[in-house]
Amino acid sequence: MITVVGGGLIGLATALRLADRGHEVTLQDPAPASGATHHAGGMLAPVAEVVYRQEPLFPLMLRSAELYPGLMGIVEKHTALPTGYRTEGTLVVAADRADATHLAELAEYQAGHAMSAERLPLRQARALEPALSPHLAGAVHIPGDHQVNPRLFAAALLDALTALSVPIVRTQADTLPAGPVILANGLGAGALYPGLKLRPVYGDILRLGVPTHLRPLLTRVVRGFVEDRPVYLIPRTDDTIAIGATSREDDRPVPRTGAVHDLLRDAGRLVPGIEECDFLEATTGARPGTPDDLPYLGKVNENLIVSTGYFRHGILLTALAADVAVHLVEGTDPGIDLAACDPHRHKE
Ligand SMILES: Cc1cc2nc3c(=O)[nH]c(=O)nc-3n(C[C@H](O)[C@H](O)[C@H](O)COP(=O)(O)OP(=O)(O)OC[C@H]3O[C@@H](n4cnc5c(N)ncnc54)[C@H](O)[C@@H]3O)c2cc1C
């Protein structure tokens, strides 16, 4: 029996992939899907999220995006619940001319790394998304960047695990369980396997309801730069829009008033119609960060696979994490170089 410790998206999808392949699995989490997964935007954005000098991350992100449709197929085999998976693509826009320069540089960098990103005349961007402000300074279309709704996806995964008779043990693991274990409990992993250097990177995120007369306000993810500040708007299948996200390491796990204000102001510069929306929620999640922003993913001994530290990309990297875990359990080649993800690399 394999124990998956942690039922965020990483643990849930890992348990599903294993159970789907006939392995006996138990999932242990006192409150599944209550960590970063509960707060995440859900963008599957290997191209728009490209970060300079993060070369080891690209292949992982691109590979995970490739694996997503297959993972979704497996989920759909075991549950009829929705996941909010949408493949309409992403628009990245610039609020002013300096932002447009930044956007053009990013598009050039993306093209230089063989990523699909196309600069669009604003007229065309507004034809795709009429709610965009007429005062923007530039737009790029990224057809391959998709999205899920992390809360729906987690609920669907839990339902699929139940359908596969996977026991869900709702207690906290205070020590490593006996037998084969996959440690996928996000920020909690360091307490069970010392040597992992995990830290919380807080993100504030908002949820708005689109009133009936404005629906759909948007159909695809809109990301943007507003005076160099990044902001995104994610339209969900349930007529809500998520607006995010801040990034701060001040140990204050509740939404900051200034952050709510800044996010609404910047999102309103890109899509003025959000001012007509209903304000439903502001929450703060803790991303499981590592010193080099790369995950800890690998087999550390006969009985233990570590799978955590997915930082800003854990929703996207869920498909990869689950796939790699299956290969490591079965002793087959994961087909991707995991040297940069060595769980021991920060051990003193
Ligand atoms: C505001 C915000 C927006 C984000 N947007 C995106 C995005 O658009 N795209 C993207 O790819 N990523 C995004 N992320 C990052 C993403 O949310 C995380 O990388 C991802 O959720 C990590 O998943 P996880 O399963 O490893 O951890 P978590 O979701 O944190 O889950 C860990 C689980 O482990 C359990 N646990 C902890 N300790 C124990 C223990 N001792 N025993 C048993 N269980 C335990 C917890 O209860 C929890 O359920 C965002 C994050 C935030 C905060």
Tab-separated table of C-alpha atoms and ligand atoms in Angstrom:
chain	number	residue	atom	x	y	z
A	1	MET	CA	0.000	0.000	0.000
A	2	ILE	CA	1.401	3.378	-1.069
A	3	THR	CA	0.582	6.347	1.187
A	4	VAL	CA	0.304	9.737	-0.464
A	5	VAL	CA	0.730	12.350	2.274
A	6	GLY	CA	-1.023	15.601	1.323
A	7	GLY	CA	-4.200	16.122	-0.644
A	8	GLY	CA	-3.569	19.354	-2.504
A	9	LEU	CA	-3.727	19.070	-6.289
A	10	ILE	CA	-0.281	17.450	-6.367
A	11	GLY	CA	-1.178	14.646	-3.930
A	12	LEU	CA	-4.690	14.170	-5.297
A	13	ALA	CA	-3.566	13.816	-8.915
A	14	THR	CA	-0.647	11.583	-7.902
A	15	ALA	CA	-2.971	9.283	-5.958
A	16	LEU	CA	-5.389	9.197	-8.912
A	17	ARG	CA	-2.728	8.306	-11.472
A	18	LEU	CA	-1.437	5.515	-9.231
A	19	ALA	CA	-4.893	4.137	-8.414
A	20	ASP	CA	-5.903	4.306	-12.078
A	21	ARG	CA	-2.928	2.068	-12.864
A	22	GLY	CA	-4.029	-0.479	-10.289
A	23	HIS	CA	-1.735	0.425	-7.382
A	24	GLU	CA	-3.147	0.245	-3.876
A	25	VAL	CA	-3.114	3.779	-2.521
A	26	THR	CA	-4.164	5.654	0.620
A	27	LEU	CA	-4.372	9.442	0.752
A	28	GLN	CA	-3.692	11.135	4.099
A	29	ASP	CA	-4.677	14.760	4.756
A	30	PRO	CA	-6.661	16.287	7.666
A	31	ALA	CA	-8.239	18.830	5.285
A	32	PRO	CA	-7.754	17.961	1.601
A	33	ALA	CA	-7.483	20.888	-0.831
A	34	SER	CA	-7.253	23.465	1.955
A	35	GLY	CA	-3.693	24.642	1.169
A	36	ALA	CA	-2.380	26.706	-1.749
A	37	THR	CA	-4.690	24.735	-4.054
A	38	HIS	CA	-7.763	26.384	-2.476
A	39	HIS	CA	-6.512	29.867	-3.367
A	40	ALA	CA	-4.777	29.328	-6.708
A	41	GLY	CA	-5.698	31.061	-9.932
A	42	GLY	CA	-5.408	27.864	-11.943
A	43	MET	CA	-3.566	29.146	-14.997
A	44	LEU	CA	-1.743	26.480	-16.996
A	45	ALA	CA	0.646	29.000	-18.453
A	46	PRO	CA	4.058	27.667	-19.452
A	47	VAL	CA	4.510	30.500	-21.956
A	48	ALA	CA	3.028	33.584	-20.247
A	49	GLU	CA	4.677	32.609	-16.952
A	50	VAL	CA	8.103	32.382	-18.495
A	51	VAL	CA	10.648	33.878	-16.100
A	52	TYR	CA	14.034	35.123	-17.223
A	53	ARG	CA	16.965	33.021	-16.013
A	54	GLN	CA	14.658	30.150	-15.058
A	55	GLU	CA	15.756	27.851	-17.889
A	56	PRO	CA	15.524	24.610	-15.847
A	57	LEU	CA	11.845	25.340	-15.222
A	58	PHE	CA	10.712	25.662	-18.898
A	59	PRO	CA	11.000	22.003	-19.890
A	60	LEU	CA	9.103	20.980	-16.764
A	61	MET	CA	6.312	23.477	-17.458
A	62	LEU	CA	6.058	22.641	-21.145
A	63	ARG	CA	6.064	18.894	-20.469
A	64	SER	CA	3.328	19.299	-17.860
A	65	ALA	CA	1.181	21.324	-20.259
A	66	GLU	CA	1.565	18.481	-22.789
A	67	LEU	CA	0.512	15.937	-20.146
A	68	TYR	CA	-2.612	17.854	-19.042
A	69	PRO	CA	-5.085	16.577	-21.665
A	70	GLY	CA	-4.112	12.982	-20.797
A	71	LEU	CA	-4.606	13.644	-17.075
A	72	MET	CA	-8.002	15.189	-17.796
A	73	GLY	CA	-8.952	12.084	-19.774
A	74	ILE	CA	-8.152	9.899	-16.745
A	75	VAL	CA	-10.112	12.188	-14.400
A	76	GLU	CA	-13.142	12.044	-16.715
A	77	LYS	CA	-12.986	8.237	-16.721
A	78	HIS	CA	-13.705	8.197	-12.975
A	79	THR	CA	-15.926	11.228	-12.281
A	80	ALA	CA	-18.538	13.342	-14.017
A	81	LEU	CA	-17.743	16.383	-11.853
A	82	PRO	CA	-16.462	19.482	-13.688
A	83	THR	CA	-12.841	20.664	-13.440
A	84	GLY	CA	-13.166	24.097	-15.065
A	85	TYR	CA	-10.613	23.041	-17.704
A	86	ARG	CA	-10.673	25.675	-20.473
A	87	THR	CA	-8.488	25.825	-23.551
A	88	GLU	CA	-9.440	29.196	-25.067
A	89	GLY	CA	-5.914	30.531	-24.581
A	90	THR	CA	-4.517	33.661	-22.970
A	91	LEU	CA	-4.136	37.297	-23.945
A	92	VAL	CA	-1.302	39.312	-22.433
A	93	VAL	CA	-1.831	43.076	-22.658
A	94	ALA	CA	0.061	46.235	-21.787
A	95	ALA	CA	-1.537	49.258	-20.106
A	96	ASP	CA	0.915	51.944	-21.293
A	97	ARG	CA	3.830	52.386	-23.669
A	98	ALA	CA	6.501	51.323	-21.184
A	99	ASP	CA	4.451	48.186	-20.457
A	100	ALA	CA	4.171	47.606	-24.222
A	101	THR	CA	7.975	47.667	-24.507
A	102	HIS	CA	8.174	45.107	-21.687
A	103	LEU	CA	5.559	42.974	-23.450
A	104	ALA	CA	7.391	43.143	-26.778
A	105	GLU	CA	10.631	42.032	-25.073
A	106	LEU	CA	8.830	39.157	-23.409
A	107	ALA	CA	7.261	38.095	-26.734
A	108	GLU	CA	10.707	38.168	-28.340
A	109	TYR	CA	12.138	36.037	-25.522
A	110	GLN	CA	9.244	33.576	-25.855
A	111	ALA	CA	9.705	33.330	-29.627
A	112	GLY	CA	13.464	32.843	-29.089
A	113	HIS	CA	12.629	29.826	-26.930
A	114	ALA	CA	10.286	28.312	-29.535
A	115	MET	CA	7.152	29.223	-27.598
A	116	SER	CA	3.970	30.086	-29.431
A	117	ALA	CA	3.106	33.758	-28.790
A	118	GLU	CA	1.737	36.114	-31.414
A	119	ARG	CA	1.646	39.927	-31.221
A	120	LEU	CA	-1.843	41.169	-32.053
A	121	PRO	CA	-3.083	44.581	-33.173
A	122	LEU	CA	-5.282	45.978	-30.414
A	123	ARG	CA	-8.295	45.986	-32.708
A	124	GLN	CA	-7.918	42.233	-33.077
A	125	ALA	CA	-7.420	41.712	-29.340
A	126	ARG	CA	-10.621	43.662	-28.692
A	127	ALA	CA	-12.438	41.614	-31.305
A	128	LEU	CA	-11.492	38.529	-29.264
A	129	GLU	CA	-12.326	40.182	-25.931
A	130	PRO	CA	-14.624	43.215	-26.378
A	131	ALA	CA	-14.436	44.034	-22.645
A	132	LEU	CA	-10.760	45.045	-22.955
A	133	SER	CA	-10.096	48.749	-22.422
A	134	PRO	CA	-9.747	50.742	-25.680
A	135	HIS	CA	-6.749	52.521	-24.121
A	136	LEU	CA	-4.279	49.629	-24.023
A	137	ALA	CA	-0.841	49.861	-25.629
A	138	GLY	CA	-0.155	46.320	-26.836
A	139	ALA	CA	-1.377	42.711	-26.888
A	140	VAL	CA	0.049	39.226	-27.351
A	141	HIS	CA	-2.023	36.076	-27.935
A	142	ILE	CA	-0.820	32.801	-26.395
A	143	PRO	CA	-3.102	30.027	-27.663
A	144	GLY	CA	-1.412	27.226	-25.679
A	145	ASP	CA	-1.852	28.696	-22.166
A	146	HIS	CA	-4.986	27.190	-20.621
A	147	GLN	CA	-6.683	26.989	-17.209
A	148	VAL	CA	-8.481	24.843	-14.647
A	149	ASN	CA	-10.569	25.874	-11.654
A	150	PRO	CA	-8.430	24.468	-8.815
A	151	ARG	CA	-11.301	24.104	-6.320
A	152	LEU	CA	-13.506	22.273	-8.824
A	153	PHE	CA	-10.575	20.204	-10.027
A	154	ALA	CA	-9.710	19.147	-6.455
A	155	ALA	CA	-13.351	18.213	-5.762
A	156	ALA	CA	-13.429	16.171	-8.993
A	157	LEU	CA	-10.193	14.402	-8.038
A	158	LEU	CA	-11.564	13.551	-4.579
A	159	ASP	CA	-14.699	12.149	-6.219
A	160	ALA	CA	-12.598	10.120	-8.663
A	161	LEU	CA	-10.519	8.717	-5.778
A	162	THR	CA	-13.694	7.730	-3.961
A	163	ALA	CA	-14.942	6.026	-7.134
A	164	LEU	CA	-11.666	4.081	-7.217
A	165	SER	CA	-12.141	3.106	-3.511
A	166	VAL	CA	-8.994	4.967	-2.400
A	167	PRO	CA	-9.214	5.441	1.393
A	168	ILE	CA	-8.915	9.087	2.443
A	169	VAL	CA	-7.504	9.267	5.959
A	170	ARG	CA	-8.373	12.655	7.440
A	171	THR	CA	-5.560	12.952	9.981
A	172	GLN	CA	-2.272	14.805	9.993
A	173	ALA	CA	0.911	12.776	9.503
A	174	ASP	CA	3.281	13.723	12.346
A	175	THR	CA	5.947	11.254	11.209
A	176	LEU	CA	6.535	9.482	7.919
A	177	PRO	CA	4.041	6.604	7.614
A	178	ALA	CA	5.440	3.082	7.274
A	179	GLY	CA	5.830	1.593	3.797
A	180	PRO	CA	6.144	3.391	0.458
A	181	VAL	CA	5.300	7.076	0.820
A	182	ILE	CA	4.867	9.962	-1.576
A	183	LEU	CA	5.428	13.167	0.351
A	184	ALA	CA	3.194	15.710	-1.333
A	185	ASN	CA	2.076	17.875	1.566
A	186	GLY	CA	3.259	21.226	0.272
A	187	LEU	CA	4.757	23.456	2.955
A	188	GLY	CA	4.268	20.699	5.562
A	189	ALA	CA	6.824	18.399	3.920
A	190	GLY	CA	9.829	19.949	5.688
A	191	ALA	CA	8.513	18.797	9.070
A	192	LEU	CA	8.476	15.166	7.894
A	193	TYR	CA	11.650	15.154	5.813
A	194	PRO	CA	14.257	17.618	7.142
A	195	GLY	CA	16.595	19.206	4.609
A	196	LEU	CA	13.852	20.619	2.374
A	197	LYS	CA	14.025	24.423	2.485
A	198	LEU	CA	10.405	25.451	2.058
A	199	ARG	CA	9.004	28.907	2.787
A	200	PRO	CA	5.540	30.448	2.403
A	201	VAL	CA	5.217	33.074	-0.330
A	202	TYR	CA	1.823	34.670	0.238
A	203	GLY	CA	-0.521	35.632	-2.579
A	204	ASP	CA	-3.721	37.654	-2.296
A	205	ILE	CA	-6.410	36.813	-4.832
A	206	LEU	CA	-9.970	38.099	-5.419
A	207	ARG	CA	-13.157	36.558	-6.765
A	208	LEU	CA	-15.842	38.616	-8.507
A	209	GLY	CA	-19.263	37.593	-9.787
A	210	VAL	CA	-20.202	38.759	-13.278
A	211	PRO	CA	-23.796	40.119	-13.291
A	212	THR	CA	-26.171	38.540	-15.820
A	213	HIS	CA	-26.264	41.512	-18.190
A	214	LEU	CA	-22.453	41.497	-18.624
A	215	ARG	CA	-21.974	37.755	-19.210
A	216	PRO	CA	-19.592	36.628	-20.399
A	217	LEU	CA	-17.376	39.558	-19.503
A	218	LEU	CA	-14.323	37.603	-20.679
A	219	THR	CA	-13.853	34.246	-22.364
A	220	ARG	CA	-10.102	33.724	-21.981
A	221	VAL	CA	-7.451	34.541	-19.394
A	222	VAL	CA	-6.250	38.153	-19.609
A	223	ARG	CA	-2.860	38.886	-18.095
A	224	GLY	CA	-1.332	42.302	-18.142
A	225	PHE	CA	1.291	44.735	-17.035
A	226	VAL	CA	0.097	47.996	-15.521
A	227	GLU	CA	2.966	50.390	-14.842
A	228	ASP	CA	5.150	47.312	-14.611
A	229	ARG	CA	2.893	45.560	-12.095
A	230	PRO	CA	1.608	42.134	-13.239
A	231	VAL	CA	-2.084	41.340	-12.840
A	232	TYR	CA	-4.368	38.660	-14.263
A	233	LEU	CA	-8.089	38.058	-14.735
A	234	ILE	CA	-9.327	34.473	-15.054
A	235	PRO	CA	-12.895	33.941	-16.267
A	236	ARG	CA	-14.363	30.758	-14.803
A	237	THR	CA	-17.080	28.550	-16.230
A	238	ASP	CA	-19.347	29.571	-13.286
A	239	ASP	CA	-19.436	33.273	-14.341
A	240	THR	CA	-16.971	34.362	-11.710
A	241	ILE	CA	-13.634	36.040	-12.384
A	242	ALA	CA	-10.494	35.530	-10.306
A	243	ILE	CA	-8.135	38.507	-10.084
A	244	GLY	CA	-4.627	37.989	-8.788
A	245	ALA	CA	-2.190	37.902	-7.364
A	246	THR	CA	0.277	39.557	-5.037
A	247	SER	CA	3.539	38.001	-3.929
A	248	ARG	CA	4.840	38.781	-0.469
A	249	GLU	CA	6.908	37.167	2.267
A	250	ASP	CA	5.782	39.185	5.278
A	251	ASP	CA	4.215	36.339	7.271
A	252	ARG	CA	0.753	37.940	7.194
A	253	PRO	CA	-1.586	35.197	5.970
A	254	VAL	CA	-4.689	37.387	5.473
A	255	PRO	CA	-5.616	39.668	2.544
A	256	ARG	CA	-3.961	43.080	2.777
A	257	THR	CA	-6.287	46.040	2.185
A	258	GLY	CA	-3.725	47.701	-0.068
A	259	ALA	CA	-3.378	44.531	-2.127
A	260	VAL	CA	-7.139	44.324	-2.715
A	261	HIS	CA	-7.123	47.958	-3.786
A	262	ASP	CA	-4.117	47.564	-6.117
A	263	LEU	CA	-5.466	44.414	-7.775
A	264	LEU	CA	-8.870	46.013	-8.447
A	265	ARG	CA	-7.306	49.234	-9.737
A	266	ASP	CA	-4.903	47.439	-12.089
A	267	ALA	CA	-7.462	44.911	-13.323
A	268	GLY	CA	-9.873	47.818	-13.954
A	269	ARG	CA	-7.288	49.503	-16.180
A	270	LEU	CA	-7.335	46.426	-18.427
A	271	VAL	CA	-11.023	45.497	-18.193
A	272	PRO	CA	-13.091	48.462	-16.939
A	273	GLY	CA	-16.270	46.333	-16.712
A	274	ILE	CA	-15.045	44.679	-13.517
A	275	GLU	CA	-16.309	47.732	-11.649
A	276	GLU	CA	-19.842	46.487	-12.378
A	277	CYS	CA	-19.122	43.045	-10.883
A	278	ASP	CA	-20.096	41.665	-7.469
A	279	PHE	CA	-17.254	41.404	-4.962
A	280	LEU	CA	-17.429	37.835	-3.640
A	281	GLU	CA	-14.157	37.065	-1.887
A	282	ALA	CA	-10.597	38.039	-1.073
A	283	THR	CA	-8.295	35.276	0.180
A	284	THR	CA	-4.603	34.694	0.773
A	285	GLY	CA	-2.735	31.490	0.007
A	286	ALA	CA	0.798	30.380	0.818
A	287	ARG	CA	2.809	29.137	-2.181
A	288	PRO	CA	5.366	26.484	-1.208
A	289	GLY	CA	8.563	28.277	-2.281
A	290	THR	CA	12.122	26.895	-2.470
A	291	PRO	CA	15.434	28.832	-2.565
A	292	ASP	CA	15.782	28.441	-6.365
A	293	ASP	CA	12.032	28.384	-7.197
A	294	LEU	CA	12.333	24.823	-8.514
A	295	PRO	CA	10.361	21.904	-7.063
A	296	TYR	CA	11.692	19.072	-4.961
A	297	LEU	CA	10.816	15.995	-6.999
A	298	GLY	CA	12.586	12.662	-6.833
A	299	LYS	CA	13.050	9.331	-5.115
A	300	VAL	CA	15.227	9.773	-2.009
A	301	ASN	CA	15.233	6.165	-0.796
A	302	GLU	CA	13.550	2.837	-1.462
A	303	ASN	CA	10.396	3.902	0.379
A	304	LEU	CA	10.177	7.641	-0.184
A	305	ILE	CA	9.364	9.926	-3.117
A	306	VAL	CA	9.375	13.667	-2.406
A	307	SER	CA	7.040	15.865	-4.504
A	308	THR	CA	6.691	19.425	-3.215
A	309	GLY	CA	7.987	23.006	-3.558
A	310	TYR	CA	5.935	23.776	-6.666
A	311	PHE	CA	5.822	27.469	-5.723
A	312	ARG	CA	3.948	29.572	-8.345
A	313	HIS	CA	3.352	26.726	-10.794
A	314	GLY	CA	1.898	23.840	-8.808
A	315	ILE	CA	-1.401	23.754	-10.685
A	316	LEU	CA	0.388	23.614	-14.030
A	317	LEU	CA	3.001	21.149	-12.727
A	318	THR	CA	0.362	18.790	-11.266
A	319	ALA	CA	0.256	16.685	-14.451
A	320	LEU	CA	4.048	16.322	-14.490
A	321	ALA	CA	4.324	15.620	-10.748
A	322	ALA	CA	1.742	12.834	-10.969
A	323	ASP	CA	3.321	11.325	-14.075
A	324	VAL	CA	6.843	11.368	-12.631
A	325	ALA	CA	5.609	9.745	-9.414
A	326	VAL	CA	4.066	6.880	-11.421
A	327	HIS	CA	7.372	6.316	-13.259
A	328	LEU	CA	9.388	6.440	-10.023
A	329	VAL	CA	7.050	3.950	-8.327
A	330	GLU	CA	7.139	1.599	-11.318
A	331	GLY	CA	10.884	2.004	-11.907
A	332	THR	CA	10.473	3.323	-15.457
A	333	ASP	CA	12.046	6.334	-17.158
A	334	PRO	CA	10.071	9.565	-16.539
A	335	GLY	CA	11.410	10.878	-19.846
A	336	ILE	CA	12.577	14.180	-18.367
A	337	ASP	CA	15.779	15.291	-16.658
A	338	LEU	CA	15.025	15.773	-12.964
A	339	ALA	CA	18.558	16.703	-11.837
A	340	ALA	CA	17.522	20.316	-11.101
A	341	CYS	CA	14.702	19.045	-8.845
A	342	ASP	CA	16.910	16.877	-6.552
A	343	PRO	CA	15.243	16.982	-3.095
A	344	HIS	CA	18.694	16.906	-1.436
A	345	ARG	CA	20.169	19.912	-3.232
A	346	HIS	CA	19.723	22.333	-0.309
A	347	LYS	CA	20.655	19.904	2.457
A	348	GLU	CA	23.444	21.232	4.677
B	1	LIG	C1	-2.808	33.269	-4.914
B	1	LIG	C2	-2.182	32.088	-5.617
B	1	LIG	C3	-2.361	31.930	-6.976
B	1	LIG	C4	-1.767	30.848	-7.645
B	1	LIG	N1	-2.001	30.695	-8.973
B	1	LIG	C5	-1.451	29.645	-9.647
B	1	LIG	C6	-1.717	29.467	-11.021
B	1	LIG	O1	-2.467	30.233	-11.630
B	1	LIG	N2	-1.110	28.423	-11.673
B	1	LIG	C7	-0.282	27.543	-11.013
B	1	LIG	O2	0.249	26.633	-11.655
B	1	LIG	N3	-0.035	27.677	-9.673
B	1	LIG	C8	-0.606	28.712	-8.983
B	1	LIG	N4	-0.364	28.862	-7.631
B	1	LIG	C9	0.542	27.919	-6.964
B	1	LIG	C10	-0.190	26.642	-6.563
B	1	LIG	O3	-1.346	26.975	-5.847
B	1	LIG	C11	0.701	25.749	-5.703
B	1	LIG	O4	1.976	25.570	-6.276
B	1	LIG	C12	0.030	24.353	-5.569
B	1	LIG	O5	-1.302	24.493	-5.110
B	1	LIG	C13	0.811	23.461	-4.650
B	1	LIG	O6	0.039	22.297	-4.487
B	1	LIG	P1	0.387	21.207	-3.385
B	1	LIG	O7	-0.587	20.108	-3.539
B	1	LIG	O8	1.850	20.912	-3.436
B	1	LIG	O9	0.201	21.998	-1.998
B	1	LIG	P2	-1.091	22.475	-1.234
B	1	LIG	O10	-2.206	22.817	-2.138
B	1	LIG	O11	-0.641	23.547	-0.277
B	1	LIG	O12	-1.562	21.198	-0.435
B	1	LIG	C14	-0.836	20.650	0.628
B	1	LIG	C15	-1.779	19.746	1.405
B	1	LIG	O13	-1.011	19.034	2.371
B	1	LIG	C16	-1.776	18.907	3.556
B	1	LIG	N5	-0.828	18.681	4.659
B	1	LIG	C17	0.085	19.525	5.163
B	1	LIG	N6	0.793	18.935	6.141
B	1	LIG	C18	0.292	17.663	6.255
B	1	LIG	C19	0.621	16.546	7.091
B	1	LIG	N7	1.603	16.606	7.996
B	1	LIG	N8	-0.088	15.394	6.941
B	1	LIG	C20	-1.076	15.309	5.983
B	1	LIG	N9	-1.398	16.339	5.162
B	1	LIG	C21	-0.730	17.488	5.305
B	1	LIG	C22	-2.557	20.212	3.648
B	1	LIG	O14	-3.734	20.053	4.437
B	1	LIG	C23	-2.866	20.502	2.180
B	1	LIG	O15	-4.136	20.007	1.785
B	1	LIG	C24	-0.963	29.918	-6.928
B	1	LIG	C25	-0.814	30.060	-5.548
B	1	LIG	C26	-1.425	31.123	-4.896
B	1	LIG	C27	-1.278	31.244	-3.398
